[in-house]
mmCIF file of N, CA and C in Angstrom:
data_model
loop_
_atom_site.group_PDB
_atom_site.id
_atom_site.type_symbol
_atom_site.label_atom_id
_atom_site.label_comp_id
_atom_site.label_asym_id
_atom_site.label_seq_id
_atom_site.Cartn_x
_atom_site.Cartn_y
_atom_site.Cartn_z
ATOM 1 N N MET A 16 0.835 -1.170 0.000
ATOM 2 C CA MET A 16 0.000 0.000 0.000
ATOM 3 C C MET A 16 0.888 1.245 0.000
ATOM 4 N N LEU A 17 0.545 2.183 -0.825
ATOM 5 C CA LEU A 17 1.243 3.459 -0.895
ATOM 6 C C LEU A 17 0.534 4.458 0.000
ATOM 7 N N VAL A 18 1.278 5.117 0.854
ATOM 8 C CA VAL A 18 0.732 6.157 1.716
ATOM 9 C C VAL A 18 1.391 7.468 1.334
ATOM 10 N N THR A 19 0.573 8.454 1.032
ATOM 11 C CA THR A 19 1.072 9.790 0.715
ATOM 12 C C THR A 19 0.614 10.728 1.810
ATOM 13 N N LEU A 20 1.530 11.432 2.414
ATOM 14 C CA LEU A 20 1.203 12.382 3.469
ATOM 15 C C LEU A 20 1.329 13.794 2.923
ATOM 16 N N ILE A 21 0.326 14.605 3.183
ATOM 17 C CA ILE A 21 0.334 15.995 2.744
ATOM 18 C C ILE A 21 0.237 16.862 3.988
ATOM 19 N N ALA A 22 1.142 17.787 4.126
ATOM 20 C CA ALA A 22 1.064 18.732 5.248
ATOM 21 C C ALA A 22 -0.032 19.739 4.960
ATOM 22 N N ALA A 23 -0.704 20.163 5.999
ATOM 23 C CA ALA A 23 -1.731 21.191 5.837
ATOM 24 C C ALA A 23 -1.080 22.463 5.306
ATOM 25 N N ALA A 24 -1.837 23.197 4.522
ATOM 26 C CA ALA A 24 -1.342 24.489 4.051
ATOM 27 C C ALA A 24 -1.114 25.393 5.259
ATOM 28 N N ARG A 25 -0.399 26.454 5.048
ATOM 29 C CA ARG A 25 0.004 27.340 6.129
ATOM 30 C C ARG A 25 -1.191 28.007 6.803
ATOM 31 N N SER A 26 -1.084 28.107 8.105
ATOM 32 C CA SER A 26 -2.042 28.914 8.866
ATOM 33 C C SER A 26 -1.232 29.937 9.640
ATOM 34 N N SER A 27 -1.897 30.902 10.170
ATOM 35 C CA SER A 27 -1.175 31.937 10.910
ATOM 36 C C SER A 27 -0.394 31.345 12.077
ATOM 37 N N SER A 28 -0.831 30.188 12.578
ATOM 38 C CA SER A 28 -0.096 29.574 13.682
ATOM 39 C C SER A 28 1.319 29.182 13.278
ATOM 40 N N LEU A 29 1.512 28.858 11.994
ATOM 41 C CA LEU A 29 2.843 28.477 11.548
ATOM 42 C C LEU A 29 3.748 29.692 11.372
ATOM 43 N N LEU A 30 3.154 30.849 11.198
ATOM 44 C CA LEU A 30 3.968 32.044 11.034
ATOM 45 C C LEU A 30 4.720 32.379 12.309
ATOM 46 N N ASP A 31 4.099 32.089 13.451
ATOM 47 C CA ASP A 31 4.773 32.351 14.703
ATOM 48 C C ASP A 31 5.010 31.056 15.465
ATOM 49 N N ALA A 32 4.919 29.921 14.804
ATOM 50 C CA ALA A 32 5.256 28.592 15.312
ATOM 51 C C ALA A 32 4.740 28.349 16.723
ATOM 52 N N ARG A 33 3.436 28.332 16.865
ATOM 53 C CA ARG A 33 2.814 28.086 18.164
ATOM 54 C C ARG A 33 2.480 26.604 18.310
ATOM 55 N N PHE A 34 2.681 26.084 19.509
ATOM 56 C CA PHE A 34 2.335 24.697 19.805
ATOM 57 C C PHE A 34 0.822 24.520 19.786
ATOM 58 N N GLY A 35 0.366 23.500 19.085
ATOM 59 C CA GLY A 35 -1.023 23.090 19.138
ATOM 60 C C GLY A 35 -2.042 24.164 18.848
ATOM 61 N N ASP A 36 -1.688 25.109 18.052
ATOM 62 C CA ASP A 36 -2.615 26.186 17.731
ATOM 63 C C ASP A 36 -3.511 25.707 16.596
ATOM 64 N N ASP A 37 -4.796 25.750 16.814
ATOM 65 C CA ASP A 37 -5.756 25.109 15.937
ATOM 66 C C ASP A 37 -6.478 26.093 15.013
ATOM 67 N N ARG A 38 -5.755 27.093 14.533
ATOM 68 C CA ARG A 38 -6.404 28.088 13.668
ATOM 69 C C ARG A 38 -6.552 27.563 12.241
ATOM 70 N N PRO A 39 -7.531 28.069 11.519
ATOM 71 C CA PRO A 39 -7.711 27.672 10.116
ATOM 72 C C PRO A 39 -6.642 28.301 9.222
ATOM 73 N N LEU A 40 -6.686 27.946 7.938
ATOM 74 C CA LEU A 40 -5.721 28.488 6.977
ATOM 75 C C LEU A 40 -5.848 30.002 6.892
ATOM 76 N N ASP A 41 -4.723 30.657 6.671
ATOM 77 C CA ASP A 41 -4.747 32.101 6.472
ATOM 78 C C ASP A 41 -4.736 32.396 4.970
ATOM 79 N N THR A 42 -4.776 33.667 4.609
ATOM 80 C CA THR A 42 -4.829 34.059 3.196
ATOM 81 C C THR A 42 -3.635 33.533 2.418
ATOM 82 N N ALA A 43 -2.456 33.648 2.994
ATOM 83 C CA ALA A 43 -1.256 33.149 2.304
ATOM 84 C C ALA A 43 -1.322 31.637 2.128
ATOM 85 N N GLY A 44 -1.870 30.946 3.113
ATOM 86 C CA GLY A 44 -2.024 29.497 3.004
ATOM 87 C C GLY A 44 -2.974 29.109 1.889
ATOM 88 N N TRP A 45 -4.088 29.828 1.780
ATOM 89 C CA TRP A 45 -5.034 29.556 0.697
ATOM 90 C C TRP A 45 -4.399 29.799 -0.660
ATOM 91 N N ARG A 46 -3.622 30.877 -0.779
ATOM 92 C CA ARG A 46 -2.964 31.166 -2.068
ATOM 93 C C ARG A 46 -1.963 30.076 -2.436
ATOM 94 N N ALA A 47 -1.160 29.659 -1.467
ATOM 95 C CA ALA A 47 -0.177 28.606 -1.723
ATOM 96 C C ALA A 47 -0.879 27.298 -2.095
ATOM 97 N N LEU A 48 -1.947 27.009 -1.418
ATOM 98 C CA LEU A 48 -2.703 25.799 -1.712
ATOM 99 C C LEU A 48 -3.289 25.839 -3.120
ATOM 100 N N GLU A 49 -3.824 26.968 -3.511
ATOM 101 C CA GLU A 49 -4.367 27.111 -4.872
ATOM 102 C C GLU A 49 -3.293 26.844 -5.918
ATOM 103 N N ARG A 50 -2.059 27.296 -5.666
ATOM 104 C CA ARG A 50 -0.955 27.048 -6.607
ATOM 105 C C ARG A 50 -0.552 25.574 -6.632
ATOM 106 N N ALA A 51 -0.704 24.884 -5.509
ATOM 107 C CA ALA A 51 -0.273 23.482 -5.403
ATOM 108 C C ALA A 51 -1.319 22.494 -5.904
ATOM 109 N N ILE A 52 -2.561 22.897 -5.951
ATOM 110 C CA ILE A 52 -3.640 21.970 -6.299
ATOM 111 C C ILE A 52 -3.395 21.216 -7.607
ATOM 112 N N PRO A 53 -2.968 21.851 -8.698
ATOM 113 C CA PRO A 53 -2.770 21.070 -9.927
ATOM 114 C C PRO A 53 -1.811 19.885 -9.746
ATOM 115 N N ALA A 54 -0.774 20.058 -8.965
ATOM 116 C CA ALA A 54 0.184 18.965 -8.757
ATOM 117 C C ALA A 54 -0.385 17.879 -7.845
ATOM 118 N N LEU A 55 -1.357 18.245 -7.018
ATOM 119 C CA LEU A 55 -1.917 17.292 -6.059
ATOM 120 C C LEU A 55 -3.161 16.572 -6.572
ATOM 121 N N LEU A 56 -3.715 17.015 -7.682
ATOM 122 C CA LEU A 56 -4.947 16.418 -8.208
ATOM 123 C C LEU A 56 -4.872 14.906 -8.423
ATOM 124 N N PRO A 57 -3.732 14.330 -8.838
ATOM 125 C CA PRO A 57 -3.695 12.871 -8.988
ATOM 126 C C PRO A 57 -4.024 12.120 -7.694
ATOM 127 N N LEU A 58 -3.845 12.762 -6.548
ATOM 128 C CA LEU A 58 -4.137 12.096 -5.275
ATOM 129 C C LEU A 58 -5.626 11.880 -5.064
ATOM 130 N N THR A 59 -6.461 12.576 -5.830
ATOM 131 C CA THR A 59 -7.905 12.406 -5.669
ATOM 132 C C THR A 59 -8.367 11.024 -6.125
ATOM 133 N N ALA A 60 -7.505 10.285 -6.816
ATOM 134 C CA ALA A 60 -7.838 8.922 -7.234
ATOM 135 C C ALA A 60 -7.689 7.914 -6.096
ATOM 136 N N ALA A 61 -7.125 8.326 -4.983
ATOM 137 C CA ALA A 61 -6.918 7.414 -3.852
ATOM 138 C C ALA A 61 -8.256 6.897 -3.330
ATOM 139 N N GLU A 62 -8.293 5.622 -2.988
ATOM 140 C CA GLU A 62 -9.518 5.032 -2.456
ATOM 141 C C GLU A 62 -9.777 5.490 -1.022
ATOM 142 N N LEU A 63 -8.738 5.587 -0.237
ATOM 143 C CA LEU A 63 -8.861 5.951 1.171
ATOM 144 C C LEU A 63 -8.220 7.311 1.391
ATOM 145 N N ARG A 64 -8.942 8.214 2.034
ATOM 146 C CA ARG A 64 -8.439 9.578 2.242
ATOM 147 C C ARG A 64 -8.764 10.003 3.668
ATOM 148 N N TYR A 65 -7.729 10.334 4.400
ATOM 149 C CA TYR A 65 -7.893 10.697 5.800
ATOM 150 C C TYR A 65 -7.156 11.999 6.081
ATOM 151 N N CYS A 66 -7.545 12.642 7.156
ATOM 152 C CA CYS A 66 -6.833 13.844 7.576
ATOM 153 C C CYS A 66 -6.904 13.974 9.091
ATOM 154 N N SER A 67 -6.094 14.844 9.594
ATOM 155 C CA SER A 67 -6.165 15.241 10.989
ATOM 156 C C SER A 67 -7.470 16.006 11.182
ATOM 157 N N PRO A 68 -8.011 16.010 12.379
ATOM 158 C CA PRO A 68 -9.246 16.775 12.606
ATOM 159 C C PRO A 68 -9.043 18.287 12.722
ATOM 160 N N THR A 69 -7.826 18.773 12.557
ATOM 161 C CA THR A 69 -7.598 20.212 12.672
ATOM 162 C C THR A 69 -8.243 20.950 11.508
ATOM 163 N N PRO A 70 -8.673 22.185 11.733
ATOM 164 C CA PRO A 70 -9.293 22.957 10.646
ATOM 165 C C PRO A 70 -8.395 23.084 9.420
ATOM 166 N N GLY A 71 -7.108 23.365 9.612
ATOM 167 C CA GLY A 71 -6.202 23.520 8.477
ATOM 168 C C GLY A 71 -6.066 22.256 7.660
ATOM 169 N N SER A 72 -6.008 21.103 8.321
ATOM 170 C CA SER A 72 -5.902 19.827 7.604
ATOM 171 C C SER A 72 -7.170 19.534 6.819
ATOM 172 N N ARG A 73 -8.302 19.747 7.456
ATOM 173 C CA ARG A 73 -9.571 19.495 6.761
ATOM 174 C C ARG A 73 -9.744 20.449 5.588
ATOM 175 N N GLN A 74 -9.416 21.725 5.784
ATOM 176 C CA GLN A 74 -9.538 22.695 4.693
ATOM 177 C C GLN A 74 -8.616 22.336 3.540
ATOM 178 N N THR A 75 -7.403 21.907 3.852
ATOM 179 C CA THR A 75 -6.453 21.520 2.809
ATOM 180 C C THR A 75 -7.000 20.345 2.005
ATOM 181 N N GLY A 76 -7.451 19.298 2.679
ATOM 182 C CA GLY A 76 -7.994 18.127 1.989
ATOM 183 C C GLY A 76 -9.207 18.447 1.146
ATOM 184 N N GLU A 77 -10.107 19.255 1.688
ATOM 185 C CA GLU A 77 -11.310 19.631 0.948
ATOM 186 C C GLU A 77 -10.960 20.454 -0.287
ATOM 187 N N ALA A 78 -10.022 21.386 -0.143
ATOM 188 C CA ALA A 78 -9.643 22.248 -1.270
ATOM 189 C C ALA A 78 -9.023 21.444 -2.412
ATOM 190 N N ILE A 79 -8.300 20.397 -2.072
ATOM 191 C CA ILE A 79 -7.686 19.545 -3.091
ATOM 192 C C ILE A 79 -8.747 18.678 -3.763
ATOM 193 N N GLY A 80 -9.850 18.474 -3.082
ATOM 194 C CA GLY A 80 -10.913 17.624 -3.618
ATOM 195 C C GLY A 80 -10.847 16.207 -3.091
ATOM 196 N N LEU A 81 -10.168 16.004 -1.981
ATOM 197 C CA LEU A 81 -10.012 14.664 -1.432
ATOM 198 C C LEU A 81 -11.207 14.207 -0.615
ATOM 199 N N ALA A 82 -11.974 15.122 -0.068
ATOM 200 C CA ALA A 82 -13.071 14.791 0.849
ATOM 201 C C ALA A 82 -12.574 13.806 1.913
ATOM 202 N N PRO A 83 -11.527 14.177 2.643
ATOM 203 C CA PRO A 83 -10.935 13.242 3.600
ATOM 204 C C PRO A 83 -11.806 13.040 4.838
ATOM 205 N N LEU A 84 -11.682 11.876 5.428
ATOM 206 C CA LEU A 84 -12.362 11.552 6.667
ATOM 207 C C LEU A 84 -11.422 11.916 7.821
ATOM 208 N N ALA A 85 -11.859 12.795 8.690
ATOM 209 C CA ALA A 85 -11.025 13.205 9.823
ATOM 210 C C ALA A 85 -10.866 12.042 10.799
ATOM 211 N N GLN A 86 -9.643 11.794 11.200
ATOM 212 C CA GLN A 86 -9.331 10.704 12.111
ATOM 213 C C GLN A 86 -8.734 11.264 13.405
ATOM 214 N N PRO A 87 -9.374 11.029 14.534
ATOM 215 C CA PRO A 87 -8.828 11.528 15.804
ATOM 216 C C PRO A 87 -7.393 11.069 16.070
ATOM 217 N N ALA A 88 -7.038 9.880 15.613
ATOM 218 C CA ALA A 88 -5.682 9.366 15.839
ATOM 219 C C ALA A 88 -4.622 10.198 15.129
ATOM 220 N N LEU A 89 -5.036 10.981 14.131
ATOM 221 C CA LEU A 89 -4.083 11.802 13.379
ATOM 222 C C LEU A 89 -4.003 13.243 13.911
ATOM 223 N N ARG A 90 -4.622 13.491 15.054
ATOM 224 C CA ARG A 90 -4.570 14.838 15.630
ATOM 225 C C ARG A 90 -3.138 15.197 16.011
ATOM 226 N N ASP A 91 -2.920 16.486 16.155
ATOM 227 C CA ASP A 91 -1.599 16.969 16.551
ATOM 228 C C ASP A 91 -1.225 16.439 17.931
ATOM 229 N N CYS A 92 0.045 16.487 18.215
ATOM 230 C CA CYS A 92 0.540 16.109 19.535
ATOM 231 C C CYS A 92 -0.034 17.080 20.572
ATOM 232 N N ASP A 93 -0.576 16.545 21.644
ATOM 233 C CA ASP A 93 -1.136 17.368 22.720
ATOM 234 C C ASP A 93 0.016 17.979 23.512
ATOM 235 N N MET A 94 0.138 19.285 23.420
ATOM 236 C CA MET A 94 1.239 19.978 24.093
ATOM 237 C C MET A 94 0.838 20.565 25.447
ATOM 238 N N GLY A 95 -0.263 20.101 25.988
ATOM 239 C CA GLY A 95 -0.669 20.473 27.341
ATOM 240 C C GLY A 95 -0.699 21.977 27.559
ATOM 241 N N ARG A 96 -0.090 22.413 28.627
ATOM 242 C CA ARG A 96 -0.124 23.842 28.972
ATOM 243 C C ARG A 96 0.695 24.706 28.017
ATOM 244 N N TRP A 97 1.455 24.093 27.106
ATOM 245 C CA TRP A 97 2.211 24.860 26.116
ATOM 246 C C TRP A 97 1.369 25.199 24.888
ATOM 247 N N ASN A 98 0.186 24.623 24.762
ATOM 248 C CA ASN A 98 -0.669 24.917 23.604
ATOM 249 C C ASN A 98 -0.852 26.420 23.452
ATOM 250 N N GLY A 99 -0.683 26.890 22.222
ATOM 251 C CA GLY A 99 -0.870 28.299 21.910
ATOM 252 C C GLY A 99 0.344 29.168 22.150
ATOM 253 N N LEU A 100 1.404 28.611 22.732
ATOM 254 C CA LEU A 100 2.616 29.378 23.008
ATOM 255 C C LEU A 100 3.692 29.079 21.970
ATOM 256 N N THR A 101 4.606 30.011 21.776
ATOM 257 C CA THR A 101 5.755 29.771 20.905
ATOM 258 C C THR A 101 6.844 29.070 21.713
ATOM 259 N N LEU A 102 7.777 28.456 21.022
ATOM 260 C CA LEU A 102 8.912 27.835 21.708
ATOM 261 C C LEU A 102 9.684 28.891 22.493
ATOM 262 N N GLN A 103 9.820 30.072 21.941
ATOM 263 C CA GLN A 103 10.519 31.158 22.643
ATOM 264 C C GLN A 103 9.813 31.497 23.956
ATOM 265 N N GLU A 104 8.491 31.578 23.928
ATOM 266 C CA GLU A 104 7.737 31.880 25.149
ATOM 267 C C GLU A 104 7.904 30.775 26.190
ATOM 268 N N VAL A 105 7.804 29.522 25.746
ATOM 269 C CA VAL A 105 7.935 28.399 26.670
ATOM 270 C C VAL A 105 9.346 28.340 27.242
ATOM 271 N N THR A 106 10.342 28.572 26.409
ATOM 272 C CA THR A 106 11.728 28.553 26.879
ATOM 273 C C THR A 106 11.968 29.638 27.924
ATOM 274 N N ALA A 107 11.367 30.792 27.746
ATOM 275 C CA ALA A 107 11.517 31.870 28.725
ATOM 276 C C ALA A 107 10.846 31.508 30.056
ATOM 277 N N ARG A 108 9.717 30.802 29.975
ATOM 278 C CA ARG A 108 8.953 30.455 31.184
ATOM 279 C C ARG A 108 9.462 29.203 31.875
ATOM 280 N N GLU A 109 9.832 28.211 31.071
ATOM 281 C CA GLU A 109 10.183 26.894 31.607
ATOM 282 C C GLU A 109 11.424 26.328 30.922
ATOM 283 N N PRO A 110 12.577 26.974 31.065
ATOM 284 C CA PRO A 110 13.762 26.508 30.333
ATOM 285 C C PRO A 110 14.163 25.068 30.664
ATOM 286 N N ALA A 111 14.073 24.668 31.919
ATOM 287 C CA ALA A 111 14.451 23.297 32.292
ATOM 288 C C ALA A 111 13.490 22.284 31.679
ATOM 289 N N ALA A 112 12.196 22.612 31.634
ATOM 290 C CA ALA A 112 11.212 21.704 31.043
ATOM 291 C C ALA A 112 11.456 21.536 29.549
ATOM 292 N N VAL A 113 11.814 22.615 28.872
ATOM 293 C CA VAL A 113 12.119 22.531 27.443
ATOM 294 C C VAL A 113 13.335 21.651 27.220
ATOM 295 N N ASP A 114 14.356 21.792 28.053
ATOM 296 C CA ASP A 114 15.545 20.946 27.939
ATOM 297 C C ASP A 114 15.188 19.466 28.082
ATOM 298 N N VAL A 115 14.338 19.141 29.057
ATOM 299 C CA VAL A 115 13.912 17.747 29.258
ATOM 300 C C VAL A 115 13.145 17.262 28.033
ATOM 301 N N TRP A 116 12.216 18.079 27.552
ATOM 302 C CA TRP A 116 11.398 17.708 26.400
ATOM 303 C C TRP A 116 12.251 17.462 25.162
ATOM 304 N N LEU A 117 13.251 18.311 24.932
ATOM 305 C CA LEU A 117 14.126 18.159 23.763
ATOM 306 C C LEU A 117 15.053 16.952 23.890
ATOM 307 N N ALA A 118 15.411 16.590 25.105
ATOM 308 C CA ALA A 118 16.364 15.498 25.322
ATOM 309 C C ALA A 118 15.704 14.125 25.385
ATOM 310 N N ASP A 119 14.445 14.063 25.782
ATOM 311 C CA ASP A 119 13.805 12.777 26.023
ATOM 312 C C ASP A 119 12.427 12.717 25.360
ATOM 313 N N PRO A 120 12.292 11.959 24.259
ATOM 314 C CA PRO A 120 11.008 11.897 23.559
ATOM 315 C C PRO A 120 9.911 11.197 24.366
ATOM 316 N N ARG A 121 10.276 10.591 25.502
ATOM 317 C CA ARG A 121 9.273 9.956 26.365
ATOM 318 C C ARG A 121 8.713 10.926 27.400
ATOM 319 N N SER A 122 9.290 12.124 27.473
ATOM 320 C CA SER A 122 8.873 13.093 28.488
ATOM 321 C C SER A 122 7.705 13.947 28.003
ATOM 322 N N ALA A 123 6.948 14.441 28.957
ATOM 323 C CA ALA A 123 5.840 15.354 28.658
ATOM 324 C C ALA A 123 5.764 16.392 29.778
ATOM 325 N N PRO A 124 6.803 17.216 29.913
ATOM 326 C CA PRO A 124 6.824 18.175 31.008
ATOM 327 C C PRO A 124 5.718 19.228 30.917
ATOM 328 N N HIS A 125 5.064 19.310 29.771
ATOM 329 C CA HIS A 125 3.988 20.269 29.553
ATOM 330 C C HIS A 125 2.644 19.737 30.032
ATOM 331 N N GLY A 126 2.625 18.476 30.454
ATOM 332 C CA GLY A 126 1.385 17.882 30.927
ATOM 333 C C GLY A 126 0.513 17.313 29.822
ATOM 334 N N GLY A 127 1.029 17.275 28.617
ATOM 335 C CA GLY A 127 0.278 16.737 27.481
ATOM 336 C C GLY A 127 0.792 15.363 27.099
ATOM 337 N N GLU A 128 1.052 15.189 25.825
ATOM 338 C CA GLU A 128 1.448 13.907 25.260
ATOM 339 C C GLU A 128 2.942 13.906 24.936
ATOM 340 N N ALA A 129 3.631 12.851 25.318
ATOM 341 C CA ALA A 129 5.044 12.712 24.970
ATOM 342 C C ALA A 129 5.176 12.500 23.457
ATOM 343 N N LEU A 130 6.277 12.981 22.884
ATOM 344 C CA LEU A 130 6.488 12.818 21.440
ATOM 345 C C LEU A 130 6.481 11.349 21.032
ATOM 346 N N LEU A 131 7.054 10.485 21.855
ATOM 347 C CA LEU A 131 7.066 9.056 21.545
ATOM 348 C C LEU A 131 5.644 8.496 21.538
ATOM 349 N N SER A 132 4.798 8.967 22.434
ATOM 350 C CA SER A 132 3.395 8.539 22.446
ATOM 351 C C SER A 132 2.670 9.018 21.196
ATOM 352 N N PHE A 133 2.959 10.245 20.782
ATOM 353 C CA PHE A 133 2.365 10.795 19.562
ATOM 354 C C PHE A 133 2.741 9.937 18.355
ATOM 355 N N VAL A 134 4.023 9.647 18.218
ATOM 356 C CA VAL A 134 4.499 8.835 17.094
ATOM 357 C C VAL A 134 3.876 7.432 17.155
ATOM 358 N N SER A 135 3.784 6.869 18.335
ATOM 359 C CA SER A 135 3.180 5.540 18.493
ATOM 360 C C SER A 135 1.694 5.555 18.136
ATOM 361 N N ARG A 136 1.005 6.626 18.509
ATOM 362 C CA ARG A 136 -0.428 6.747 18.194
ATOM 363 C C ARG A 136 -0.646 6.776 16.686
ATOM 364 N N VAL A 137 0.110 7.627 16.001
ATOM 365 C CA VAL A 137 -0.043 7.732 14.547
ATOM 366 C C VAL A 137 0.419 6.444 13.864
ATOM 367 N N GLY A 138 1.530 5.894 14.323
ATOM 368 C CA GLY A 138 2.013 4.633 13.753
ATOM 369 C C GLY A 138 1.048 3.486 13.975
ATOM 370 N N GLY A 139 0.449 3.429 15.153
ATOM 371 C CA GLY A 139 -0.554 2.395 15.433
ATOM 372 C C GLY A 139 -1.755 2.520 14.520
ATOM 373 N N TRP A 140 -2.182 3.757 14.263
ATOM 374 C CA TRP A 140 -3.300 3.976 13.348
ATOM 375 C C TRP A 140 -2.912 3.515 11.941
ATOM 376 N N LEU A 141 -1.709 3.873 11.495
ATOM 377 C CA LEU A 141 -1.264 3.443 10.164
ATOM 378 C C LEU A 141 -1.247 1.915 10.046
ATOM 379 N N ASP A 142 -0.882 1.240 11.127
ATOM 380 C CA ASP A 142 -0.852 -0.236 11.120
ATOM 381 C C ASP A 142 -2.236 -0.846 10.926
ATOM 382 N N THR A 143 -3.282 -0.089 11.173
ATOM 383 C CA THR A 143 -4.642 -0.632 11.006
ATOM 384 C C THR A 143 -5.200 -0.409 9.601
ATOM 385 N N ARG A 144 -4.484 0.281 8.760
ATOM 386 C CA ARG A 144 -4.960 0.564 7.401
ATOM 387 C C ARG A 144 -4.905 -0.700 6.562
ATOM 388 N N PRO A 145 -5.855 -0.846 5.641
ATOM 389 C CA PRO A 145 -5.866 -2.019 4.764
ATOM 390 C C PRO A 145 -4.608 -2.089 3.902
ATOM 391 N N ILE A 146 -4.198 -3.289 3.617
ATOM 392 C CA ILE A 146 -3.049 -3.525 2.739
ATOM 393 C C ILE A 146 -3.582 -4.021 1.409
ATOM 394 N N ASP A 147 -3.045 -3.441 0.318
ATOM 395 C CA ASP A 147 -3.503 -3.868 -1.027
ATOM 396 C C ASP A 147 -3.178 -5.323 -1.268
#
């Protein structure tokens, strides 16, 4: 089975790199997506189409014409109390916690989901997909 992953088009959250910010696509994201659509149209032939439940992911899939089914397992990593903050803000507030988080993918000093758990969640979901 071939799996193609498409990143959501840009949202304002990516401009200032905020953790877990769930904003929809911004104007620049829509423009970039419109330019990319011709190259992505062959993906509409896929039998199975899924996306993260985030607004940007759903908007990206819909704009391409994929009509993807949102899957909770594909949601972003839960960054706990860091949600909505930039790395710079978190580093200023909790420098030791950021060091732990960067050094150990099993840690979740923010009270959310460890990176290893996030990867395992998405990988586990991928393992349940049908094989051609």
